[in-house]
Coordinates of C-alpha atoms in Angstrom, one line a residue:
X20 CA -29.2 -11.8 27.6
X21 CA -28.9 -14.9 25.2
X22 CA -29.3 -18.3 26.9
X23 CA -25.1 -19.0 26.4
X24 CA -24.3 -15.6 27.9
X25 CA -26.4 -15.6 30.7
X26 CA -25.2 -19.4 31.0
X27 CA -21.4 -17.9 31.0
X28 CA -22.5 -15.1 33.2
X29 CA -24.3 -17.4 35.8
X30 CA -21.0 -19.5 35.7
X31 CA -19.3 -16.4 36.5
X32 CA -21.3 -15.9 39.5
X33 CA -21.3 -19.0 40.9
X34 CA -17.1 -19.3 40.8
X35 CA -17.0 -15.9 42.7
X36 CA -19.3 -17.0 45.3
X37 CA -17.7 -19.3 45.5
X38 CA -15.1 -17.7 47.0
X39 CA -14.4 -16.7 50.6
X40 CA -16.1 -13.4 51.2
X41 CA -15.5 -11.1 54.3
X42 CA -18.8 -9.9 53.4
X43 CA -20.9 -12.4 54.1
X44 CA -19.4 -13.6 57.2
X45 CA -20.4 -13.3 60.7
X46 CA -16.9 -13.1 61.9
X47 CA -14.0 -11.1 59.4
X48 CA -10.3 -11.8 60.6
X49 CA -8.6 -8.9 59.7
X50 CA -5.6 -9.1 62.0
X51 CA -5.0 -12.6 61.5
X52 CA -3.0 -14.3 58.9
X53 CA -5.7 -14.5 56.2
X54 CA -5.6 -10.8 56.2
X55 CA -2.6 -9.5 54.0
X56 CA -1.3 -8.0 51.2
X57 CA 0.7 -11.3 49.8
X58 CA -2.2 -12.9 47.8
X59 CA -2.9 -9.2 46.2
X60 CA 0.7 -9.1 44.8
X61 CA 0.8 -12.5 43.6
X62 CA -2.2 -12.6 42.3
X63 CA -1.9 -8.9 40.2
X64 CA 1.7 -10.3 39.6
X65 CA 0.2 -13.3 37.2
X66 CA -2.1 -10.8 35.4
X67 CA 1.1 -8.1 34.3
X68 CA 0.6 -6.3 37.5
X69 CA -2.0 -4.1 35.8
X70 CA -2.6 -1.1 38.8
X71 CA 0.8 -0.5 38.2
X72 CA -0.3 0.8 35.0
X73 CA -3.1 3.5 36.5
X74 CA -3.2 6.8 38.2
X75 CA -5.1 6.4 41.6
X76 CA -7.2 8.5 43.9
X77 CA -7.3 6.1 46.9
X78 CA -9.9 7.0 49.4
X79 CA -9.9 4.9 52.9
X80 CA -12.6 6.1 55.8
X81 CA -15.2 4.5 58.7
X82 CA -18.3 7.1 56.6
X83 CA -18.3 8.3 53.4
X84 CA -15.8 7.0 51.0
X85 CA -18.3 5.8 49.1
X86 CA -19.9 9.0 48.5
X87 CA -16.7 10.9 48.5
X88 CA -15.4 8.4 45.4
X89 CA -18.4 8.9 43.4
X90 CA -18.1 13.0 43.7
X91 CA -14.6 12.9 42.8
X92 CA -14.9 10.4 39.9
X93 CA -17.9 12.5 38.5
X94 CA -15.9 16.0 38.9
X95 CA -13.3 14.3 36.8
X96 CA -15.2 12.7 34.2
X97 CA -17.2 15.9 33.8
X98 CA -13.8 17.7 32.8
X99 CA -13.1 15.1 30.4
X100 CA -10.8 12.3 32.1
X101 CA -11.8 8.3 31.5
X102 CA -12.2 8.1 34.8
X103 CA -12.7 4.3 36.6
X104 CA -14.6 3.9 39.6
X105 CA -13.9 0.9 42.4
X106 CA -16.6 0.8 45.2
X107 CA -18.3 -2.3 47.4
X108 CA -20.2 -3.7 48.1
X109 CA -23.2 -3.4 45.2
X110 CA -26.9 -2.9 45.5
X111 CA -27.9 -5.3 42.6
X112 CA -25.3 -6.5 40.5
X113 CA -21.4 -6.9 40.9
X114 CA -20.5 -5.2 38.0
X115 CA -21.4 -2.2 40.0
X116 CA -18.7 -1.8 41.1
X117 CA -16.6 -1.6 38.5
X118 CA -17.8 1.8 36.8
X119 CA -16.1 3.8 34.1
X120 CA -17.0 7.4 33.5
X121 CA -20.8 6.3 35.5
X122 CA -21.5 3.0 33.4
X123 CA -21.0 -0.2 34.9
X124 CA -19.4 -2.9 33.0
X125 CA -21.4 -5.0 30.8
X126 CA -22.2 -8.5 31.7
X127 CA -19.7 -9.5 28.6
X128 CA -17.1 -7.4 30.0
X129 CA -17.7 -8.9 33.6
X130 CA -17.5 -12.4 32.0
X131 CA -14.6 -12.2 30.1
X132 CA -12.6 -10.2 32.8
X133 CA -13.4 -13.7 35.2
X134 CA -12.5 -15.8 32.4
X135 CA -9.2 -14.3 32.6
X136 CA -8.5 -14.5 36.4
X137 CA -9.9 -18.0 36.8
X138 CA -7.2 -19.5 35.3
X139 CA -4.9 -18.0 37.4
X140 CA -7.1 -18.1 40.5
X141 CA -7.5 -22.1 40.4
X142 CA -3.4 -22.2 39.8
X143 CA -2.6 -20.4 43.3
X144 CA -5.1 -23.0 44.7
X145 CA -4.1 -25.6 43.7
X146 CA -0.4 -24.8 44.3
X147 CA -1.2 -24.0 48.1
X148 CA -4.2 -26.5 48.2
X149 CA -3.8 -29.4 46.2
X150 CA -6.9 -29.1 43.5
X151 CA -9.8 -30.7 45.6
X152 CA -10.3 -27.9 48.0
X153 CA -9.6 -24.4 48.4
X154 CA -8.4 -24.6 51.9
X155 CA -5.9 -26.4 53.7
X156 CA -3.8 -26.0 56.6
X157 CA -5.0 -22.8 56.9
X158 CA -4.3 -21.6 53.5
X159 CA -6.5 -19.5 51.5
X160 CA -6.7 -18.9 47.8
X161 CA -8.4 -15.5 46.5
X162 CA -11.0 -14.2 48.3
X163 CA -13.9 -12.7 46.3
X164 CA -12.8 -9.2 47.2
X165 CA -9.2 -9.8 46.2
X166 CA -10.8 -11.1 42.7
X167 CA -13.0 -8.5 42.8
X168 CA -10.1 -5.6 42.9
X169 CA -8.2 -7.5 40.5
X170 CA -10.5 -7.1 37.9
X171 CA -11.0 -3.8 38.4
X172 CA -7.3 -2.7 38.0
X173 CA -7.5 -4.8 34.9
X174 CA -10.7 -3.6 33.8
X175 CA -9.7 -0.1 34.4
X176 CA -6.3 -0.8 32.7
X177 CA -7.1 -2.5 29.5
X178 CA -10.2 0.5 29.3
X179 CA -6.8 2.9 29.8
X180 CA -8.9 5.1 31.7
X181 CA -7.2 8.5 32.6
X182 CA -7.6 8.3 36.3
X183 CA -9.1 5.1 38.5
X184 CA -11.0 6.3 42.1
X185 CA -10.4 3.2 44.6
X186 CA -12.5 3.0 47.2
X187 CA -10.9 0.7 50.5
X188 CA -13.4 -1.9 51.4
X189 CA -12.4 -2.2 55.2
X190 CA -9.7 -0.7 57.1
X191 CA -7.2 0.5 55.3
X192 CA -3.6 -0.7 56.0
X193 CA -4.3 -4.6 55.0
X194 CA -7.1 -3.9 52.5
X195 CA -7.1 -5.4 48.8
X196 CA -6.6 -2.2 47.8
X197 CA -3.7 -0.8 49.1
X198 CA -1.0 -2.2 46.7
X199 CA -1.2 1.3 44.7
X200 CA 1.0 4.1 44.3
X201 CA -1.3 6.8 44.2
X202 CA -1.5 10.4 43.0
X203 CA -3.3 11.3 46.5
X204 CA -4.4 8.9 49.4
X205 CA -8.2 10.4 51.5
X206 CA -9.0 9.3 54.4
X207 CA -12.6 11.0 54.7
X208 CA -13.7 10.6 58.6
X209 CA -13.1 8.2 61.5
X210 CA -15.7 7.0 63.9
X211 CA -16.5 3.8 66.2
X212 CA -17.5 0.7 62.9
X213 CA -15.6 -2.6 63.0
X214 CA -13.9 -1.9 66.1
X215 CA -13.2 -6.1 66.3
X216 CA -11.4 -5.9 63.4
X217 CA -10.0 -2.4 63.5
X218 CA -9.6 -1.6 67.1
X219 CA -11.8 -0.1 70.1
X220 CA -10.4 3.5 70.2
X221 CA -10.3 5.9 67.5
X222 CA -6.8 6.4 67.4
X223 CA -6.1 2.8 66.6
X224 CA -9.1 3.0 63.7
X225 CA -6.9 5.9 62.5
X226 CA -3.8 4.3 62.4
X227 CA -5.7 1.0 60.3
X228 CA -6.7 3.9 58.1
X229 CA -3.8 5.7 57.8
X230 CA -2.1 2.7 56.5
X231 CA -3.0 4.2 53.0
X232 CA -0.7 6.8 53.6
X233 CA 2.7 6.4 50.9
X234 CA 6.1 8.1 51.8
X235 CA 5.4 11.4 50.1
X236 CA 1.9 11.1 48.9
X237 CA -0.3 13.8 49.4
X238 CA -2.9 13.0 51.6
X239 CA -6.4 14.7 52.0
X240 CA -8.1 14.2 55.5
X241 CA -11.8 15.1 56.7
X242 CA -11.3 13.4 59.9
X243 CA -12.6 15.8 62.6
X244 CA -12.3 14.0 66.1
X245 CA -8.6 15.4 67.6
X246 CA -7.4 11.6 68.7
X247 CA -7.7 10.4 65.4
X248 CA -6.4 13.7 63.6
X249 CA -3.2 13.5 65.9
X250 CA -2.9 9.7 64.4
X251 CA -3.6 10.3 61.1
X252 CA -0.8 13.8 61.3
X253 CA 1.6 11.8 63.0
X254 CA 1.8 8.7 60.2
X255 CA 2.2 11.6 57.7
X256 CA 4.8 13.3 59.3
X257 CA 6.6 9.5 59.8
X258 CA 5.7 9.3 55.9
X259 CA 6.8 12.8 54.4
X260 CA 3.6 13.3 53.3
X261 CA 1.8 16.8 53.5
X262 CA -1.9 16.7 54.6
X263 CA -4.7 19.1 54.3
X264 CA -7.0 19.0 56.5
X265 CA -11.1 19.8 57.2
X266 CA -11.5 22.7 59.3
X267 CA -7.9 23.9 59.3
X268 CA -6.4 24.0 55.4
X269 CA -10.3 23.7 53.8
X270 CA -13.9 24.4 55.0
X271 CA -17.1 24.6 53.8
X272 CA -20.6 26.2 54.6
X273 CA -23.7 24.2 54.0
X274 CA -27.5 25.5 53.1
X275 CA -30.1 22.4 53.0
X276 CA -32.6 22.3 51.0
X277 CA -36.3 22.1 53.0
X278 CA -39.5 20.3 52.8
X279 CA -38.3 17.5 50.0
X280 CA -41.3 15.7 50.9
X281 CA -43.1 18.6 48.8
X282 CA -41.3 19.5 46.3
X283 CA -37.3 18.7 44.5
X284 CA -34.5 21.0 45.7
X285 CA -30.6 20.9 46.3
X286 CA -28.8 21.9 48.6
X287 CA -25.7 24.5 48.4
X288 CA -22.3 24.3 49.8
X289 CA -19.9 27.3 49.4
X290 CA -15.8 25.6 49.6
X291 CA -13.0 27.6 51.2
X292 CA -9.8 26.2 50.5
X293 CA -6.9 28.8 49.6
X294 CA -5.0 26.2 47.0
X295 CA -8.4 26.0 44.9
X296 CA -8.3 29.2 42.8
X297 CA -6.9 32.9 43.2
X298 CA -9.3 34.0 46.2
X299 CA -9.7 30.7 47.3
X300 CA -13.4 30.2 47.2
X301 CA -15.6 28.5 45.1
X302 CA -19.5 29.5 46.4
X303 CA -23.3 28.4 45.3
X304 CA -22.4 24.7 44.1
X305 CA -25.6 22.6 44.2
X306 CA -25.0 19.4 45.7
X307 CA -27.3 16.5 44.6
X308 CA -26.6 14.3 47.6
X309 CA -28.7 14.9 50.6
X310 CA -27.4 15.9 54.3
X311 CA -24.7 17.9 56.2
X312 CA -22.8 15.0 56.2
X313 CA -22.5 14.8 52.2
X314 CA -21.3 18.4 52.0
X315 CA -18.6 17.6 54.4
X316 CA -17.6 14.7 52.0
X317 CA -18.1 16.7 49.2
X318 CA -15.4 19.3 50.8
X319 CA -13.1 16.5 51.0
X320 CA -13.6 15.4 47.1
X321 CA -13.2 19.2 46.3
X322 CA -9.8 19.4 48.5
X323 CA -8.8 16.1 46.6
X324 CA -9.8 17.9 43.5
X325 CA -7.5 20.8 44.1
X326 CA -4.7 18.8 44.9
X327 CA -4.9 17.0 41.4
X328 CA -5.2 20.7 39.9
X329 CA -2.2 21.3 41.9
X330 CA -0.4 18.3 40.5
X331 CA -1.1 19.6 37.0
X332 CA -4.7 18.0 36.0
X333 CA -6.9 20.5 34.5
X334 CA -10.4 20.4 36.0
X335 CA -11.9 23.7 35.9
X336 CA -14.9 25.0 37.5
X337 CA -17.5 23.9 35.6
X338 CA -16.7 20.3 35.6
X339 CA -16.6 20.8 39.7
X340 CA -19.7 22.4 39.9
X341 CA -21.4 19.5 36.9
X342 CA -19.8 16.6 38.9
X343 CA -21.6 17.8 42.6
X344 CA -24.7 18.5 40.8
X345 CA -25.3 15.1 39.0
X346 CA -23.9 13.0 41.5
X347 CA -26.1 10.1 42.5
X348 CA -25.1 7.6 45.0
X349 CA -28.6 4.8 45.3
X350 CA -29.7 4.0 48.4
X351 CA -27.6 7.0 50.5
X352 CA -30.7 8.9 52.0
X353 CA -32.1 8.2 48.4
X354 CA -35.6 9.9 48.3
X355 CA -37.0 7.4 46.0
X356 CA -40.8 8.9 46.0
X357 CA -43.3 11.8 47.2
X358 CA -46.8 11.5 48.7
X359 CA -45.4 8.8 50.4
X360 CA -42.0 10.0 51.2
X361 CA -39.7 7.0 50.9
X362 CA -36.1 7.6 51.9
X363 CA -33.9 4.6 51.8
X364 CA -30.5 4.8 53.7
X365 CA -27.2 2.3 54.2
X366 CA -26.6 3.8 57.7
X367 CA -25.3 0.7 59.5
X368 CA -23.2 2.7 62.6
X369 CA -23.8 5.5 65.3
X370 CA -22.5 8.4 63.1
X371 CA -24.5 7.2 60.0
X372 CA -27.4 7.1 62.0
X373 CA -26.9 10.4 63.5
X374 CA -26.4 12.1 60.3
X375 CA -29.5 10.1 58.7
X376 CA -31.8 11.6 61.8
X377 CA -30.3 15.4 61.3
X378 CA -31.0 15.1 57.6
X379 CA -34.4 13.8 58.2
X380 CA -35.3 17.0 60.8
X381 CA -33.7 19.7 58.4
X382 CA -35.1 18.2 55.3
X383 CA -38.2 16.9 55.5
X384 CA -41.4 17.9 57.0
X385 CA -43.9 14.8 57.2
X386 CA -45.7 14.2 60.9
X387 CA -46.4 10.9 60.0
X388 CA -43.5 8.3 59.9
X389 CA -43.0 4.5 59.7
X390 CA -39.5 3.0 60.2
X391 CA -38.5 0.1 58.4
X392 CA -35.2 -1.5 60.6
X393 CA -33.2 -4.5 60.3
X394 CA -29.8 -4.7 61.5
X395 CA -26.0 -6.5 61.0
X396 CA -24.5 -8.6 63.7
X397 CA -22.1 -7.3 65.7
X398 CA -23.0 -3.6 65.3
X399 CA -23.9 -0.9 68.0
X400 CA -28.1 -1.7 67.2
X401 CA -28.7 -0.7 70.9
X402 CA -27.2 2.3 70.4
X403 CA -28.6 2.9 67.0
X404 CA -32.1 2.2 68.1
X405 CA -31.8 4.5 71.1
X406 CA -31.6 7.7 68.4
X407 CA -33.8 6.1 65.6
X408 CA -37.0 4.2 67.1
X409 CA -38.6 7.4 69.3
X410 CA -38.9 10.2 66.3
X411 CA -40.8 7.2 64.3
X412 CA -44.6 6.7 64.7
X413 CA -44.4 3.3 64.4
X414 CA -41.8 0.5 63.9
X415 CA -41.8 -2.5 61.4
X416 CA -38.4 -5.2 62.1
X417 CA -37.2 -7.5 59.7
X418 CA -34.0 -9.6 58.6
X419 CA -32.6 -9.2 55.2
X420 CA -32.1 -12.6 54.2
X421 CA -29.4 -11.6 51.3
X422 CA -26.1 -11.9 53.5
X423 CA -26.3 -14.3 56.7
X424 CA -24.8 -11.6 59.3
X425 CA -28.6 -10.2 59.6
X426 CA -29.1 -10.0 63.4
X427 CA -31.5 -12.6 64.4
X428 CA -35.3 -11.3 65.1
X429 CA -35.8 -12.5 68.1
X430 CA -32.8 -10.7 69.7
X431 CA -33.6 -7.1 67.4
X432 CA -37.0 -7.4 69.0
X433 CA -36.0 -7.8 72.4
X434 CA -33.4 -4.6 71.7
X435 CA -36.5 -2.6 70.4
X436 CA -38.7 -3.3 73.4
X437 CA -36.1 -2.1 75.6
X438 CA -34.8 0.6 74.5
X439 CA -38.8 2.3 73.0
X440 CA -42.3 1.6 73.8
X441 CA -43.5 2.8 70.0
X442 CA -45.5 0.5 68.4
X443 CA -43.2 -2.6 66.4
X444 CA -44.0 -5.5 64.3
X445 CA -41.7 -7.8 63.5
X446 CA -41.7 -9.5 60.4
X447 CA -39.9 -12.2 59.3
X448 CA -38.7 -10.9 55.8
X449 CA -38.5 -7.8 54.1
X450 CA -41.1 -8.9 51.0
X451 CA -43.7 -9.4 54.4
X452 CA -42.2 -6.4 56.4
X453 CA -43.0 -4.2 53.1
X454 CA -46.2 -5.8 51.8
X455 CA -47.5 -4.3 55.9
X456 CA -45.8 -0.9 55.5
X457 CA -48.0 -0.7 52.0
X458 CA -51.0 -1.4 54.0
X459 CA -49.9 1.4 56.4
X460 CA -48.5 3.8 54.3
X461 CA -50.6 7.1 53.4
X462 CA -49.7 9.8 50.9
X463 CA -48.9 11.3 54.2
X464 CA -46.5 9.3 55.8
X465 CA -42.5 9.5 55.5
X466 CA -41.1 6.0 54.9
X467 CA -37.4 5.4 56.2
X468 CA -35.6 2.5 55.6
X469 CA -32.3 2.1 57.1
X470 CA -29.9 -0.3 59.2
X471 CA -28.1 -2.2 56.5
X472 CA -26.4 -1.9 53.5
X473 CA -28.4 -5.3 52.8
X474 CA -31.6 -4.3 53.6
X475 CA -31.6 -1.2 51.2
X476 CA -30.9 -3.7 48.5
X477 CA -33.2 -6.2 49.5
X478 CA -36.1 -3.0 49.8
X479 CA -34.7 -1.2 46.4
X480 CA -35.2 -5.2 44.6
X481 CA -38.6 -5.0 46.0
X482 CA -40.0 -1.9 45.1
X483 CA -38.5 -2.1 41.8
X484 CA -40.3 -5.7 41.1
X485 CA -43.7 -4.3 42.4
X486 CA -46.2 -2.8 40.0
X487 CA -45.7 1.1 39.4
X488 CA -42.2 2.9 40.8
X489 CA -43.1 3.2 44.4
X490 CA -44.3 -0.2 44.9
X491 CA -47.3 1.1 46.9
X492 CA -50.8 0.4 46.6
X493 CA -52.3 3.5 45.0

């Protein structure tokens, strides 16, 4: 990058970090005052109200929207839509998270799409602020995720993409997000994560979810636990909205593929859904992502596919079986290597976990295994630990140091000790914690790094600066 642009682009940066970020904090307030729609709609107001401009898939859930937004957007791009993609948080760089048709935006693009919201960002701050500080009497200008969405819709907008696959970023009902008017709203499962924020039973998750829903939108559901379905049917009853649901309108059968630490395979799903095509059965589609868990969010992506087909969009077969087959999300049980086996994985709840432990045991066959675990505040770790830390051979702690809500050592150590007696080292960063698994690490040995979204980053970043793609000493 030349020295002006990355100056411009490190500018860029440093504004938007600036900013508030839910994030990056240890405590998020999402049922107090700083969390509403208001800012969005001024904000999007200024810039031409540029959403209002795009065709949305809007997909809200506690697992798997992530994965289920990148199977849909590839489906569609594969049948020849410009299609946007919306997720968060990133791995590396922001501009992640602002994809079109599987390219992130440029640096240039990311640079000139701040330039314009800075202006208007600085104007709403200091009209609630006064100029010399962003907060005041409790008043907060744009948060980073609020600028973050903006430029998307803009991006996406000003591209004139075809179709635009939003992804929430927390809850549902008072995310950034949810000032669109989509063509369907998914709500892909619903399961015990941010339960300060959200609530502490499922059916009140549900309903923070089900805040997606629009009066008459069709909505897509592969939420499986009954108290949360009856929340989620109820809202779209209340709404006029029809809902199809996992494992009463669609279904799916999953074959795994075996022994990954020996050799590439994918697995199959077959997709029974009677709106989908004249026998209503599409069967054999290899599916890239690994685990049970994927095929039941790539059902939902294929129910939210036939509901576009039902709406008119032409996405044939081909494109659906293209967009399953080449779909890569980094960093979701992301086998990065063989001989060693190194899986990296964002699990950061219970049902994460448990689905990263089944996928583990049905897909992979190496005896010898080293766990690499660090761990957010504020998250079920005790629990977490209780199903991880006894399949491994040995465990190695750390603290990603990329986002203060890592859980302090000393406490994750204490949690280990209780809850396992196999062997842990604690570490004090993940460069250290991963220059000792290298020293431990066989051709032999399964690697698994999980706990955090920030971790997997911080771990991708290192074996990617490291000499040779595995960043093991060979």
């Amino acid at each position: 990058m030349h020295q002006t642009a990355s100056s411009s682009y490190h500018s860029a940066l440093e504004f938007l970090l600036s900013r508030i970020d839910y994030e990056r904090a240890t405590m998020v307030p999402y049922r107090r005052r700083e969390f509403h729609l208001d800012r969005m709609h001024d904000l999007l107001g200024r810039l031409g109200n540029p959403h209002l401009a795009l065709k949305v898939v809007h997909i809200a859930g506690t697992k798997g929207k992530g994965s289920t937004a990148a199977m849909t957007a590839a489906m569609l791009t594969a049948a020849g839509y410009r299609t946007g993609l919306y997720t968060s948080p990133h791995l590396d760089r922001v501009e992640e998270r602002l994809m079109i048709d599987g390219c992130p935006c440029t640096p240039g693009q990311f640079i000139a799409l701040l330039d314009r919201l800075r202006p208007v960002v600085e104007a709403i701050d200091d009209e609630g602020t006064g100029a010399d500080a962003q907060i005041r009497d409790g008043f907060f200008g744009p948060t980073y995720f609020e600028i973050t969405t903006a430029m998307a819709f803009l991006h996406f907008a000003e591209e004139r993409t075809d179709v635009a696959v939003i992804e929430v970023g927390l809850g549902g009902r008072l995310d950034s997000t949810n000032v669109v008017r989509p063509l369907v709203s998914v709500i892909t499962s619903i399961s015990f994560d941010h339960m300060k924020q959200l609530g502490s039973s499922l059916d009140a998750i549900a309903r923070e979810k089900a805040g997606i829903i629009k009066p008459g939108v069709p909505v897509v559901s592969g939420v499986l636990a009954d108290e949360a379905r009856r929340a989620i049917t109820e809202i779209g009853r209340e709404r006029g909205s029809t809902i199809s649901q996992l494992g009463v309108d669609f279904d799916f059968t999953y074959r795994p593929p075996h022994e990954l630490d020996s050799a590439a395979a994918l697995g199959e799903i077959d997709f029974r859904f009677p709106q989908l095509n004249s026998d209503g059965r599409c069967g054999n589609l290899k599916l890239a992502l690994l685990g049970r868990h994927q095929a039941s969010n790539a059902a939902v992506a294929l129910a939210t596919i036939a509901e576009l087909r039902r709406q008119g969009w032409n996405v044939p077969e081909s494109a659906v079986r293209r967009g399953l087959a080449e779909t890569r999300c980094p960093a979701r049980i992301d086998l990065v290597s063989r001989r060693p086996t190194i899986v990296i994985d964002t699990a950061h709840n219970l049902a994460s976990i448990r689905s990263l432990v089944e996928t583990l045991d049905e897909s992979f066959s190496s005896r010898r295994q080293l766990l690499l675990f660090a761990a957010t505040q504020e998250k079920q770790v005790r629990e977490m630990m209780e199903i991880l830390l006894p399949r491994f051979d040995r465990v190695i702690l750390t603290r990603y140091w990329n986002n203060p809500r890592g859980m302090p050592l000393e406490h994750l150590a204490e949690l280990a000790a209780q809850v396992s007696s196999v062997p842990q080292e604690v570490f004090p960063t993940p460069s250290e914690a991963w220059r000792r698994i290298r020293q431990l690490t066989t051709p032999e040995h399964l690697v698994c790094v999980t706990g955090s979204f920030f971790l997997a980053a911080e771990i991708r970043a290192q074996i990617d600066a490291a000499n040779g793609p595995l960043g093991l000493d060979s």
